[in-house]
PDB file of C-alpha atoms in Angstrom:
ATOM      1  CA  MET A   1    -138.273 -49.567  70.494  1.00 40.00           C
ATOM      2  CA  THR A   2    -136.145 -48.291  67.566  1.00 39.00           C
ATOM      3  CA  LEU A   3    -132.461 -47.798  68.362  1.00 44.00           C
ATOM      4  CA  THR A   4    -129.783 -46.128  66.297  1.00 46.00           C
ATOM      5  CA  PRO A   5    -127.740 -48.876  64.589  1.00 57.00           C
ATOM      6  CA  ALA A   6    -124.490 -47.581  66.082  1.00 69.00           C
ATOM      7  CA  THR A   7    -123.366 -44.906  68.456  1.00 75.00           C
ATOM      8  CA  THR A   8    -120.120 -43.076  69.103  1.00 86.00           C
ATOM      9  CA  ARG A   9    -118.899 -43.598  72.699  1.00 90.00           C
ATOM     10  CA  ALA A  10    -116.615 -41.431  74.785  1.00 93.00           C
ATOM     11  CA  SER A  11    -115.123 -43.086  77.883  1.00 94.00           C
ATOM     12  CA  PHE A  12    -112.953 -41.622  80.647  1.00 95.00           C
ATOM     13  CA  ALA A  13    -112.360 -41.801  84.389  1.00 93.00           C
ATOM     14  CA  ILE A  14    -112.236 -39.142  87.124  1.00 94.00           C
ATOM     15  CA  GLY A  15    -110.845 -39.560  90.644  1.00 90.00           C
ATOM     16  CA  SER A  16    -113.191 -37.104  92.369  1.00 87.00           C
ATOM     17  CA  GLU A  17    -116.982 -37.427  92.810  1.00 86.00           C
ATOM     18  CA  GLN A  18    -117.398 -33.676  92.874  1.00 87.00           C
ATOM     19  CA  THR A  19    -115.467 -33.271  89.633  1.00 90.00           C
ATOM     20  CA  ALA A  20    -117.398 -36.137  88.027  1.00 89.00           C
ATOM     21  CA  LYS A  21    -120.701 -34.454  88.848  1.00 87.00           C
ATOM     22  CA  ARG A  22    -119.389 -31.146  87.466  1.00 88.00           C
ATOM     23  CA  VAL A  23    -118.443 -32.886  84.207  1.00 90.00           C
ATOM     24  CA  VAL A  24    -121.796 -34.672  83.933  1.00 87.00           C
ATOM     25  CA  ASP A  25    -123.715 -31.447  84.581  1.00 85.00           C
ATOM     26  CA  LEU A  26    -121.711 -29.536  81.960  1.00 87.00           C
ATOM     27  CA  LEU A  27    -122.143 -32.262  79.356  1.00 87.00           C
ATOM     28  CA  THR A  28    -125.841 -32.563  80.089  1.00 82.00           C
ATOM     29  CA  GLU A  29    -126.338 -28.823  79.625  1.00 79.00           C
ATOM     30  CA  SER A  30    -124.396 -28.905  76.350  1.00 83.00           C
ATOM     31  CA  PHE A  31    -126.641 -31.311  74.417  1.00 79.00           C
ATOM     32  CA  PHE A  32    -130.278 -31.243  73.452  1.00 72.00           C
ATOM     33  CA  GLU A  33    -132.492 -34.110  74.503  1.00 61.00           C
ATOM     34  CA  GLY A  34    -131.745 -37.241  72.491  1.00 68.00           C
ATOM     35  CA  GLN A  35    -128.307 -36.083  71.317  1.00 80.00           C
ATOM     36  CA  ALA A  36    -126.331 -37.821  74.046  1.00 83.00           C
ATOM     37  CA  ALA A  37    -126.824 -40.343  76.865  1.00 82.00           C
ATOM     38  CA  ILE A  38    -124.480 -39.853  79.853  1.00 86.00           C
ATOM     39  CA  ALA A  39    -123.776 -42.419  82.567  1.00 82.00           C
ATOM     40  CA  ALA A  40    -121.478 -42.192  85.582  1.00 82.00           C
ATOM     41  CA  PHE A  41    -120.698 -45.117  87.848  1.00 80.00           C
ATOM     42  CA  GLU A  42    -118.583 -45.194  91.003  1.00 76.00           C
ATOM     43  CA  GLY A  43    -115.736 -47.678  90.862  1.00 74.00           C
ATOM     44  CA  ALA A  44    -113.096 -48.851  93.327  1.00 71.00           C
ATOM     45  CA  GLY A  45    -111.183 -46.321  95.392  1.00 74.00           C
ATOM     46  CA  GLY A  46    -113.503 -43.384  94.727  1.00 78.00           C
ATOM     47  CA  ARG A  47    -112.887 -43.502  90.920  1.00 86.00           C
ATOM     48  CA  TRP A  48    -115.783 -42.528  88.697  1.00 90.00           C
ATOM     49  CA  ASP A  49    -116.178 -44.052  85.207  1.00 91.00           C
ATOM     50  CA  ILE A  50    -118.055 -41.816  82.774  1.00 92.00           C
ATOM     51  CA  THR A  51    -119.454 -42.990  79.473  1.00 91.00           C
ATOM     52  CA  VAL A  52    -121.195 -40.794  76.881  1.00 90.00           C
ATOM     53  CA  HIS A  53    -123.094 -42.252  73.917  1.00 85.00           C
ATOM     54  CA  PHE A  54    -123.745 -39.844  71.033  1.00 86.00           C
ATOM     55  CA  ALA A  55    -126.596 -40.244  68.529  1.00 78.00           C
ATOM     56  CA  GLU A  56    -124.304 -38.664  65.893  1.00 85.00           C
ATOM     57  CA  PRO A  57    -120.508 -38.643  65.778  1.00 89.00           C
ATOM     58  CA  PRO A  58    -119.427 -35.628  67.903  1.00 90.00           C
ATOM     59  CA  ASP A  59    -116.728 -33.048  67.404  1.00 92.00           C
ATOM     60  CA  GLN A  60    -114.110 -34.756  69.547  1.00 94.00           C
ATOM     61  CA  ALA A  61    -112.114 -31.585  70.084  1.00 94.00           C
ATOM     62  CA  SER A  62    -115.221 -29.859  71.446  1.00 92.00           C
ATOM     63  CA  ILE A  63    -115.913 -32.746  73.791  1.00 94.00           C
ATOM     64  CA  ARG A  64    -112.358 -32.632  75.086  1.00 94.00           C
ATOM     65  CA  GLU A  65    -112.616 -28.891  75.623  1.00 93.00           C
ATOM     66  CA  LEU A  66    -115.857 -29.256  77.648  1.00 91.00           C
ATOM     67  CA  VAL A  67    -114.264 -31.888  79.831  1.00 94.00           C
ATOM     68  CA  ARG A  68    -111.069 -29.831  80.190  1.00 93.00           C
ATOM     69  CA  LEU A  69    -113.087 -26.901  81.509  1.00 91.00           C
ATOM     70  CA  ALA A  70    -114.629 -29.052  84.234  1.00 90.00           C
ATOM     71  CA  ALA A  71    -111.885 -31.545  85.018  1.00 92.00           C
ATOM     72  CA  GLY A  72    -108.572 -30.329  83.635  1.00 93.00           C
ATOM     73  CA  ASP A  73    -106.146 -31.178  80.833  1.00 94.00           C
ATOM     74  CA  GLU A  74    -105.194 -34.678  82.021  1.00 94.00           C
ATOM     75  CA  VAL A  75    -108.731 -36.055  82.103  1.00 94.00           C
ATOM     76  CA  ALA A  76    -109.568 -34.413  78.770  1.00 94.00           C
ATOM     77  CA  GLY A  77    -106.467 -35.937  77.168  1.00 95.00           C
ATOM     78  CA  ASP A  78    -107.398 -39.446  78.394  1.00 94.00           C
ATOM     79  CA  ILE A  79    -110.837 -39.528  76.732  1.00 95.00           C
ATOM     80  CA  ALA A  80    -111.208 -42.596  74.484  1.00 95.00           C
ATOM     81  CA  PHE A  81    -113.628 -42.490  71.555  1.00 95.00           C
ATOM     82  CA  ASP A  82    -114.953 -45.591  69.806  1.00 91.00           C
ATOM     83  CA  THR A  83    -117.996 -46.852  67.920  1.00 85.00           C
ATOM     84  CA  VAL A  84    -120.292 -49.542  69.270  1.00 73.00           C
ATOM     85  CA  GLU A  85    -123.596 -51.122  68.326  1.00 65.00           C
ATOM     86  CA  ALA A  86    -126.474 -49.637  70.361  1.00 55.00           C
ATOM     87  CA  LYS A  87    -127.852 -53.054  71.367  1.00 51.00           C
ATOM     88  CA  ASP A  88    -124.421 -54.069  72.636  1.00 46.00           C
ATOM     89  CA  TRP A  89    -123.889 -51.111  74.953  1.00 45.00           C
ATOM     90  CA  VAL A  90    -127.384 -51.287  76.342  1.00 48.00           C
ATOM     91  CA  LYS A  91    -126.918 -54.952  77.175  1.00 53.00           C
ATOM     92  CA  ALA A  92    -123.433 -54.408  78.600  1.00 54.00           C
ATOM     93  CA  THR A  93    -124.609 -51.496  80.775  1.00 52.00           C
ATOM     94  CA  LEU A  94    -127.479 -53.573  82.120  1.00 52.00           C
ATOM     95  CA  GLU A  95    -125.253 -56.517  82.985  1.00 56.00           C
ATOM     96  CA  GLU A  96    -122.966 -54.211  84.988  1.00 54.00           C
ATOM     97  CA  LEU A  97    -125.847 -52.948  87.163  1.00 56.00           C
ATOM     98  CA  VAL A  98    -126.327 -54.834  90.378  1.00 67.00           C
ATOM     99  CA  PRO A  99    -129.851 -54.959  91.958  1.00 77.00           C
ATOM    100  CA  VAL A 100    -130.629 -51.846  93.963  1.00 78.00           C
ATOM    101  CA  ARG A 101    -132.219 -52.405  97.368  1.00 84.00           C
ATOM    102  CA  ALA A 102    -134.455 -49.726  98.897  1.00 89.00           C
ATOM    103  CA  GLY A 103    -136.417 -51.022 101.853  1.00 90.00           C
ATOM    104  CA  ARG A 104    -138.878 -53.629 100.611  1.00 93.00           C
ATOM    105  CA  PHE A 105    -138.104 -52.775  96.989  1.00 93.00           C
ATOM    106  CA  ILE A 106    -135.400 -54.236  94.754  1.00 87.00           C
ATOM    107  CA  VAL A 107    -134.892 -52.695  91.320  1.00 87.00           C
ATOM    108  CA  HIS A 108    -133.233 -55.170  88.928  1.00 83.00           C
ATOM    109  CA  GLY A 109    -132.727 -56.105  85.328  1.00 77.00           C
ATOM    110  CA  HIS A 110    -133.968 -59.260  83.596  1.00 76.00           C
ATOM    111  CA  HIS A 111    -130.704 -61.061  84.306  1.00 73.00           C
ATOM    112  CA  ASP A 112    -131.228 -60.683  88.083  1.00 76.00           C
ATOM    113  CA  ARG A 113    -134.911 -61.646  88.224  1.00 81.00           C
ATOM    114  CA  ALA A 114    -134.187 -64.948  90.002  1.00 80.00           C
ATOM    115  CA  LYS A 115    -132.210 -63.157  92.744  1.00 79.00           C
ATOM    116  CA  VAL A 116    -135.168 -61.271  94.235  1.00 85.00           C
ATOM    117  CA  PRO A 117    -136.049 -62.748  97.667  1.00 83.00           C
ATOM    118  CA  ALA A 118    -139.623 -63.912  98.172  1.00 87.00           C
ATOM    119  CA  ASN A 119    -140.190 -61.300 100.890  1.00 88.00           C
ATOM    120  CA  LYS A 120    -139.181 -58.363  98.657  1.00 90.00           C
ATOM    121  CA  LEU A 121    -140.991 -56.534  95.853  1.00 92.00           C
ATOM    122  CA  GLY A 122    -138.981 -56.812  92.679  1.00 90.00           C
ATOM    123  CA  ILE A 123    -139.250 -54.084  90.048  1.00 90.00           C
ATOM    124  CA  GLU A 124    -137.751 -55.132  86.752  1.00 89.00           C
ATOM    125  CA  ILE A 125    -136.510 -52.162  84.759  1.00 82.00           C
ATOM    126  CA  GLU A 126    -134.519 -52.652  81.555  1.00 65.00           C
ATOM    127  CA  ALA A 127    -132.137 -50.091  80.063  1.00 52.00           C
ATOM    128  CA  ALA A 128    -134.133 -47.674  77.933  1.00 49.00           C
ATOM    129  CA  LEU A 129    -134.042 -44.195  76.497  1.00 41.00           C
ATOM    130  CA  ALA A 130    -135.749 -42.754  79.554  1.00 40.00           C
ATOM    131  CA  PHE A 131    -134.493 -41.797  82.987  1.00 45.00           C
ATOM    132  CA  GLY A 132    -134.795 -44.006  86.050  1.00 49.00           C
ATOM    133  CA  THR A 133    -133.229 -47.428  86.250  1.00 48.00           C
ATOM    134  CA  GLY A 134    -133.228 -47.231  90.051  1.00 51.00           C
ATOM    135  CA  HIS A 135    -129.458 -46.827  90.193  1.00 49.00           C
ATOM    136  CA  HIS A 136    -129.671 -43.068  90.588  1.00 66.00           C
ATOM    137  CA  GLY A 137    -129.601 -41.586  94.093  1.00 78.00           C
ATOM    138  CA  THR A 138    -132.858 -39.733  93.498  1.00 85.00           C
ATOM    139  CA  THR A 139    -134.767 -42.854  92.571  1.00 87.00           C
ATOM    140  CA  ARG A 140    -133.414 -44.792  95.507  1.00 89.00           C
ATOM    141  CA  GLY A 141    -134.203 -41.915  97.866  1.00 93.00           C
ATOM    142  CA  CYS A 142    -137.827 -41.826  96.625  1.00 95.00           C
ATOM    143  CA  LEU A 143    -138.155 -45.577  97.053  1.00 95.00           C
ATOM    144  CA  LEU A 144    -136.760 -45.461 100.609  1.00 96.00           C
ATOM    145  CA  LEU A 145    -139.197 -42.686 101.592  1.00 97.00           C
ATOM    146  CA  LEU A 146    -142.060 -44.530  99.909  1.00 97.00           C
ATOM    147  CA  ASP A 147    -141.245 -47.684 101.828  1.00 96.00           C
ATOM    148  CA  GLU A 148    -141.130 -45.693 105.070  1.00 96.00           C
ATOM    149  CA  VAL A 149    -144.467 -44.019 104.337  1.00 97.00           C
ATOM    150  CA  LEU A 150    -146.237 -47.255 103.464  1.00 96.00           C
ATOM    151  CA  LYS A 151    -145.226 -48.895 106.747  1.00 94.00           C
ATOM    152  CA  ALA A 152    -147.652 -46.643 108.631  1.00 91.00           C
ATOM    153  CA  TRP A 153    -150.180 -45.492 106.043  1.00 94.00           C
ATOM    154  CA  ARG A 154    -152.170 -46.679 103.028  1.00 95.00           C
ATOM    155  CA  PRO A 155    -152.954 -43.898 100.512  1.00 97.00           C
ATOM    156  CA  ARG A 156    -155.839 -44.442  98.104  1.00 96.00           C
ATOM    157  CA  ARG A 157    -155.036 -41.987  95.293  1.00 98.00           C
ATOM    158  CA  VAL A 158    -151.443 -41.912  94.101  1.00 98.00           C
ATOM    159  CA  LEU A 159    -149.712 -39.866  91.399  1.00 98.00           C
ATOM    160  CA  ASP A 160    -146.231 -40.335  89.938  1.00 98.00           C
ATOM    161  CA  LEU A 161    -145.399 -37.013  88.278  1.00 97.00           C
ATOM    162  CA  GLY A 162    -142.543 -37.163  85.747  1.00 92.00           C
ATOM    163  CA  THR A 163    -142.580 -40.918  85.792  1.00 92.00           C
ATOM    164  CA  GLY A 164    -139.570 -41.617  83.540  1.00 87.00           C
ATOM    165  CA  THR A 165    -139.340 -45.429  83.313  1.00 87.00           C
ATOM    166  CA  GLY A 166    -142.296 -45.797  85.692  1.00 93.00           C
ATOM    167  CA  VAL A 167    -140.280 -47.286  88.533  1.00 93.00           C
ATOM    168  CA  LEU A 168    -141.989 -45.269  91.298  1.00 96.00           C
ATOM    169  CA  ALA A 169    -145.481 -45.842  89.938  1.00 97.00           C
ATOM    170  CA  ILE A 170    -144.798 -49.551  89.640  1.00 97.00           C
ATOM    171  CA  ALA A 171    -143.427 -49.654  93.190  1.00 97.00           C
ATOM    172  CA  ALA A 172    -146.565 -47.930  94.565  1.00 98.00           C
ATOM    173  CA  ALA A 173    -148.911 -50.088  92.542  1.00 98.00           C
ATOM    174  CA  LYS A 174    -147.183 -53.321  93.598  1.00 96.00           C
ATOM    175  CA  ALA A 175    -147.036 -52.412  97.281  1.00 97.00           C
ATOM    176  CA  LEU A 176    -150.595 -51.076  97.520  1.00 97.00           C
ATOM    177  CA  GLN A 177    -152.376 -53.027  94.765  1.00 96.00           C
ATOM    178  CA  ILE A 178    -154.261 -49.911  93.720  1.00 97.00           C
ATOM    179  CA  ASN A 179    -154.487 -47.816  90.589  1.00 97.00           C
ATOM    180  CA  VAL A 180    -151.701 -45.273  90.120  1.00 98.00           C
ATOM    181  CA  LEU A 181    -151.633 -42.342  87.693  1.00 98.00           C
ATOM    182  CA  ALA A 182    -148.238 -41.774  86.031  1.00 97.00           C
ATOM    183  CA  SER A 183    -147.535 -38.750  83.836  1.00 96.00           C
ATOM    184  CA  ASP A 184    -144.564 -37.432  81.879  1.00 93.00           C
ATOM    185  CA  ILE A 185    -143.954 -34.631  79.448  1.00 90.00           C
ATOM    186  CA  ASP A 186    -141.865 -36.934  77.201  1.00 86.00           C
ATOM    187  CA  PRO A 187    -143.887 -39.321  74.984  1.00 89.00           C
ATOM    188  CA  LEU A 188    -141.022 -41.855  74.956  1.00 85.00           C
ATOM    189  CA  SER A 189    -141.043 -41.987  78.715  1.00 86.00           C
ATOM    190  CA  VAL A 190    -144.784 -42.560  78.672  1.00 92.00           C
ATOM    191  CA  ARG A 191    -144.373 -45.527  76.358  1.00 91.00           C
ATOM    192  CA  VAL A 192    -141.455 -46.942  78.315  1.00 89.00           C
ATOM    193  CA  ALA A 193    -143.312 -46.606  81.644  1.00 92.00           C
ATOM    194  CA  ALA A 194    -146.366 -48.394  80.172  1.00 95.00           C
ATOM    195  CA  GLU A 195    -144.145 -51.224  78.844  1.00 93.00           C
ATOM    196  CA  ASN A 196    -142.399 -51.587  82.197  1.00 93.00           C
ATOM    197  CA  ALA A 197    -145.724 -51.650  84.063  1.00 96.00           C
ATOM    198  CA  ARG A 198    -146.848 -54.516  81.855  1.00 95.00           C
ATOM    199  CA  LEU A 199    -143.516 -56.288  82.331  1.00 93.00           C
ATOM    200  CA  ASN A 200    -143.995 -56.088  86.084  1.00 95.00           C
ATOM    201  CA  GLY A 201    -147.587 -57.330  86.029  1.00 95.00           C
ATOM    202  CA  SER A 202    -148.904 -53.888  86.909  1.00 96.00           C
ATOM    203  CA  GLY A 203    -150.244 -52.893  83.485  1.00 95.00           C
ATOM    204  CA  ASP A 204    -153.820 -52.877  84.729  1.00 96.00           C
ATOM    205  CA  LEU A 205    -152.913 -50.674  87.736  1.00 98.00           C
ATOM    206  CA  VAL A 206    -150.652 -48.017  86.241  1.00 98.00           C
ATOM    207  CA  GLU A 207    -152.295 -45.482  83.886  1.00 97.00           C
ATOM    208  CA  THR A 208    -149.652 -43.587  81.909  1.00 97.00           C
ATOM    209  CA  ILE A 209    -150.419 -40.245  80.291  1.00 97.00           C
ATOM    210  CA  ARG A 210    -148.456 -37.528  78.517  1.00 95.00           C
ATOM    211  CA  ALA A 211    -148.978 -34.215  80.243  1.00 94.00           C
ATOM    212  CA  THR A 212    -147.231 -30.985  80.987  1.00 91.00           C
ATOM    213  CA  GLY A 213    -147.544 -30.117  84.655  1.00 89.00           C
ATOM    214  CA  PHE A 214    -151.116 -30.624  85.818  1.00 94.00           C
ATOM    215  CA  SER A 215    -152.778 -29.649  82.541  1.00 89.00           C
ATOM    216  CA  ALA A 216    -154.454 -32.993  81.643  1.00 94.00           C
ATOM    217  CA  PRO A 217    -158.040 -33.673  82.741  1.00 95.00           C
ATOM    218  CA  GLN A 218    -157.010 -36.952  84.375  1.00 96.00           C
ATOM    219  CA  PHE A 219    -155.470 -35.009  87.289  1.00 96.00           C
ATOM    220  CA  ALA A 220    -158.806 -33.506  88.272  1.00 95.00           C
ATOM    221  CA  GLN A 221    -160.624 -36.762  87.590  1.00 95.00           C
ATOM    222  CA  ARG A 222    -158.273 -38.897  89.693  1.00 95.00           C
ATOM    223  CA  GLY A 223    -157.481 -36.407  92.435  1.00 93.00           C
ATOM    224  CA  PRO A 224    -157.229 -34.997  94.957  1.00 97.00           C
ATOM    225  CA  PHE A 225    -154.208 -37.162  95.629  1.00 98.00           C
ATOM    226  CA  ASP A 226    -153.178 -38.644  98.983  1.00 97.00           C
ATOM    227  CA  LEU A 227    -149.612 -39.267  97.796  1.00 98.00           C
ATOM    228  CA  VAL A 228    -147.590 -37.640  95.016  1.00 98.00           C
ATOM    229  CA  LEU A 229    -144.153 -38.894  93.883  1.00 98.00           C
ATOM    230  CA  ALA A 230    -142.230 -36.335  91.862  1.00 96.00           C
ATOM    231  CA  ASN A 231    -138.638 -37.166  90.925  1.00 93.00           C
ATOM    232  CA  ILE A 232    -137.907 -34.312  88.527  1.00 89.00           C
ATOM    233  CA  LEU A 233    -135.605 -31.305  88.997  1.00 84.00           C
ATOM    234  CA  ALA A 234    -135.490 -28.396  91.430  1.00 88.00           C
ATOM    235  CA  ASN A 235    -136.805 -25.644  89.108  1.00 87.00           C
ATOM    236  CA  PRO A 236    -139.800 -27.561  87.816  1.00 90.00           C
ATOM    237  CA  LEU A 237    -140.606 -28.666  91.340  1.00 94.00           C
ATOM    238  CA  ARG A 238    -140.681 -25.099  92.535  1.00 94.00           C
ATOM    239  CA  GLN A 239    -142.786 -23.995  89.571  1.00 93.00           C
ATOM    240  CA  MET A 240    -145.340 -26.733  90.212  1.00 95.00           C
ATOM    241  CA  ALA A 241    -145.774 -26.067  93.924  1.00 97.00           C
ATOM    242  CA  THR A 242    -148.988 -24.087  93.471  1.00 97.00           C
ATOM    243  CA  PRO A 243    -150.783 -26.433  91.052  1.00 96.00           C
ATOM    244  CA  MET A 244    -149.642 -29.480  92.979  1.00 97.00           C
ATOM    245  CA  ALA A 245    -150.995 -28.092  96.262  1.00 97.00           C
ATOM    246  CA  ARG A 246    -154.381 -27.619  94.579  1.00 96.00           C
ATOM    247  CA  HIS A 247    -154.465 -31.282  93.637  1.00 97.00           C
ATOM    248  CA  LEU A 248    -153.601 -32.589  97.137  1.00 97.00           C
ATOM    249  CA  ALA A 249    -156.070 -33.988  99.641  1.00 97.00           C
ATOM    250  CA  PRO A 250    -155.883 -32.792 103.234  1.00 96.00           C
ATOM    251  CA  SER A 251    -152.876 -34.330 105.051  1.00 96.00           C
ATOM    252  CA  ALA A 252    -151.485 -35.638 101.716  1.00 98.00           C
ATOM    253  CA  LEU A 253    -147.870 -36.634 101.543  1.00 98.00           C
ATOM    254  CA  VAL A 254    -145.486 -35.567  98.767  1.00 98.00           C
ATOM    255  CA  ILE A 255    -142.127 -37.154  97.966  1.00 98.00           C
ATOM    256  CA  LEU A 256    -139.905 -34.794  95.935  1.00 97.00           C
ATOM    257  CA  SER A 257    -136.508 -35.488  94.426  1.00 93.00           C
ATOM    258  CA  GLY A 258    -134.117 -34.632  91.639  1.00 87.00           C
ATOM    259  CA  LEU A 259    -132.474 -31.821  93.560  1.00 86.00           C
ATOM    260  CA  LEU A 260    -129.000 -31.180  94.953  1.00 85.00           C
ATOM    261  CA  PRO A 261    -128.734 -30.625  98.722  1.00 88.00           C
ATOM    262  CA  PRO A 262    -128.144 -26.804  98.294  1.00 88.00           C
ATOM    263  CA  GLN A 263    -131.365 -26.628  96.295  1.00 91.00           C
ATOM    264  CA  ALA A 264    -133.484 -28.355  98.941  1.00 94.00           C
ATOM    265  CA  SER A 265    -134.159 -25.278 101.063  1.00 95.00           C
ATOM    266  CA  GLY A 266    -135.580 -23.394  98.097  1.00 95.00           C
ATOM    267  CA  VAL A 267    -137.930 -26.250  97.205  1.00 96.00           C
ATOM    268  CA  VAL A 268    -139.011 -26.651 100.814  1.00 97.00           C
ATOM    269  CA  ALA A 269    -139.757 -22.904 101.013  1.00 97.00           C
ATOM    270  CA  ALA A 270    -141.861 -23.004  97.857  1.00 97.00           C
ATOM    271  CA  TYR A 271    -144.017 -25.811  99.223  1.00 98.00           C
ATOM    272  CA  ARG A 272    -144.156 -24.387 102.734  1.00 97.00           C
ATOM    273  CA  ALA A 273    -145.718 -21.243 101.232  1.00 97.00           C
ATOM    274  CA  ARG A 274    -148.478 -23.540  99.862  1.00 97.00           C
ATOM    275  CA  GLY A 275    -149.210 -25.129 103.219  1.00 97.00           C
ATOM    276  CA  LEU A 276    -146.841 -28.093 103.280  1.00 98.00           C
ATOM    277  CA  VAL A 277    -144.310 -28.897 106.017  1.00 97.00           C
ATOM    278  CA  LEU A 278    -141.066 -30.864 105.757  1.00 97.00           C
ATOM    279  CA  VAL A 279    -141.237 -34.281 107.406  1.00 97.00           C
ATOM    280  CA  ARG A 280    -137.891 -35.715 106.351  1.00 97.00           C
ATOM    281  CA  GLN A 281    -134.919 -34.990 104.107  1.00 97.00           C
ATOM    282  CA  LEU A 282    -132.837 -37.875 102.793  1.00 94.00           C
ATOM    283  CA  ASN A 283    -129.438 -37.299 101.117  1.00 92.00           C
ATOM    284  CA  ILE A 284    -128.087 -40.112  98.953  1.00 88.00           C
ATOM    285  CA  GLU A 285    -125.140 -40.025  96.541  1.00 80.00           C
ATOM    286  CA  GLY A 286    -125.110 -36.223  96.440  1.00 81.00           C
ATOM    287  CA  TRP A 287    -128.883 -35.879  95.837  1.00 86.00           C
ATOM    288  CA  SER A 288    -131.693 -34.859  98.167  1.00 92.00           C
ATOM    289  CA  SER A 289    -135.153 -36.399  98.495  1.00 95.00           C
ATOM    290  CA  LEU A 290    -137.852 -34.666 100.528  1.00 98.00           C
ATOM    291  CA  LEU A 291    -140.954 -35.975 102.318  1.00 98.00           C
ATOM    292  CA  MET A 292    -143.520 -33.245 102.881  1.00 98.00           C
ATOM    293  CA  ARG A 293    -147.044 -33.194 104.333  1.00 98.00           C
ATOM    294  CA  LYS A 294    -149.939 -30.921 103.520  1.00 96.00           C
ATOM    295  CA  ALA A 295    -151.576 -29.284 106.530  1.00 88.00           C
ATOM    296  CA  GLY A 296    -155.111 -30.367 107.384  1.00 73.00           C
TER     297      GLY A 296
END
């Protein structure tokens, strides 16, 4: 993977989770894909450390103004800008991430490979330019619901829609030892997911494709699906309710995430109108994950 030789980094801390999320949302909306990578980690005493890496040196005054709008003058004034090598911050970020446990699954980096217990399924995900290291509340929520589902049921046809780094597809493939279809609209995510599947010994089980929605022929060829994992965002999830329902087998289960708790009711309503019922809602770290079942 080609990385920019150096990036400009902005670092600052916020004492409120709600304010931190507001800042992250505002910054995310202010940059096009690939212009900035934003990470927020909870520290001691409810403090949130936010780091933004920019592909090109940013207008520092504009960044301070965006942060000021969401978090106030004091936080904006405390932003520290510096320049770091891309390979250094990726490595440093990885080493700060502790393994994430979600039922039988443990998502970890290379440096924690030896710490995975023999009775757990380790999923090794390295830092990459694609979403989904397992440290996000949406990913953990999906893994917990997947673990719960697989305790009582064994689906035969599984789809990971919007796969990102492939963590959910790899989890399903490892737990079930079956072929899993993984799609994403972003070609980089497709490549990263395929690389991670190979890294985890699931390269022969996870088929990665680039696709928008359900447009690719593989969906019809591999469906109808017994289980769909879709960790995306609320609006795309609502928009895909109709085509997704068409690709579901009777009594299929769907795990949806990437939505804030206030958005959950709208997503549930969209899928209920297509014949699905809510089985469980799981809220983790300010994000909601839904388990829904198709009637029949």
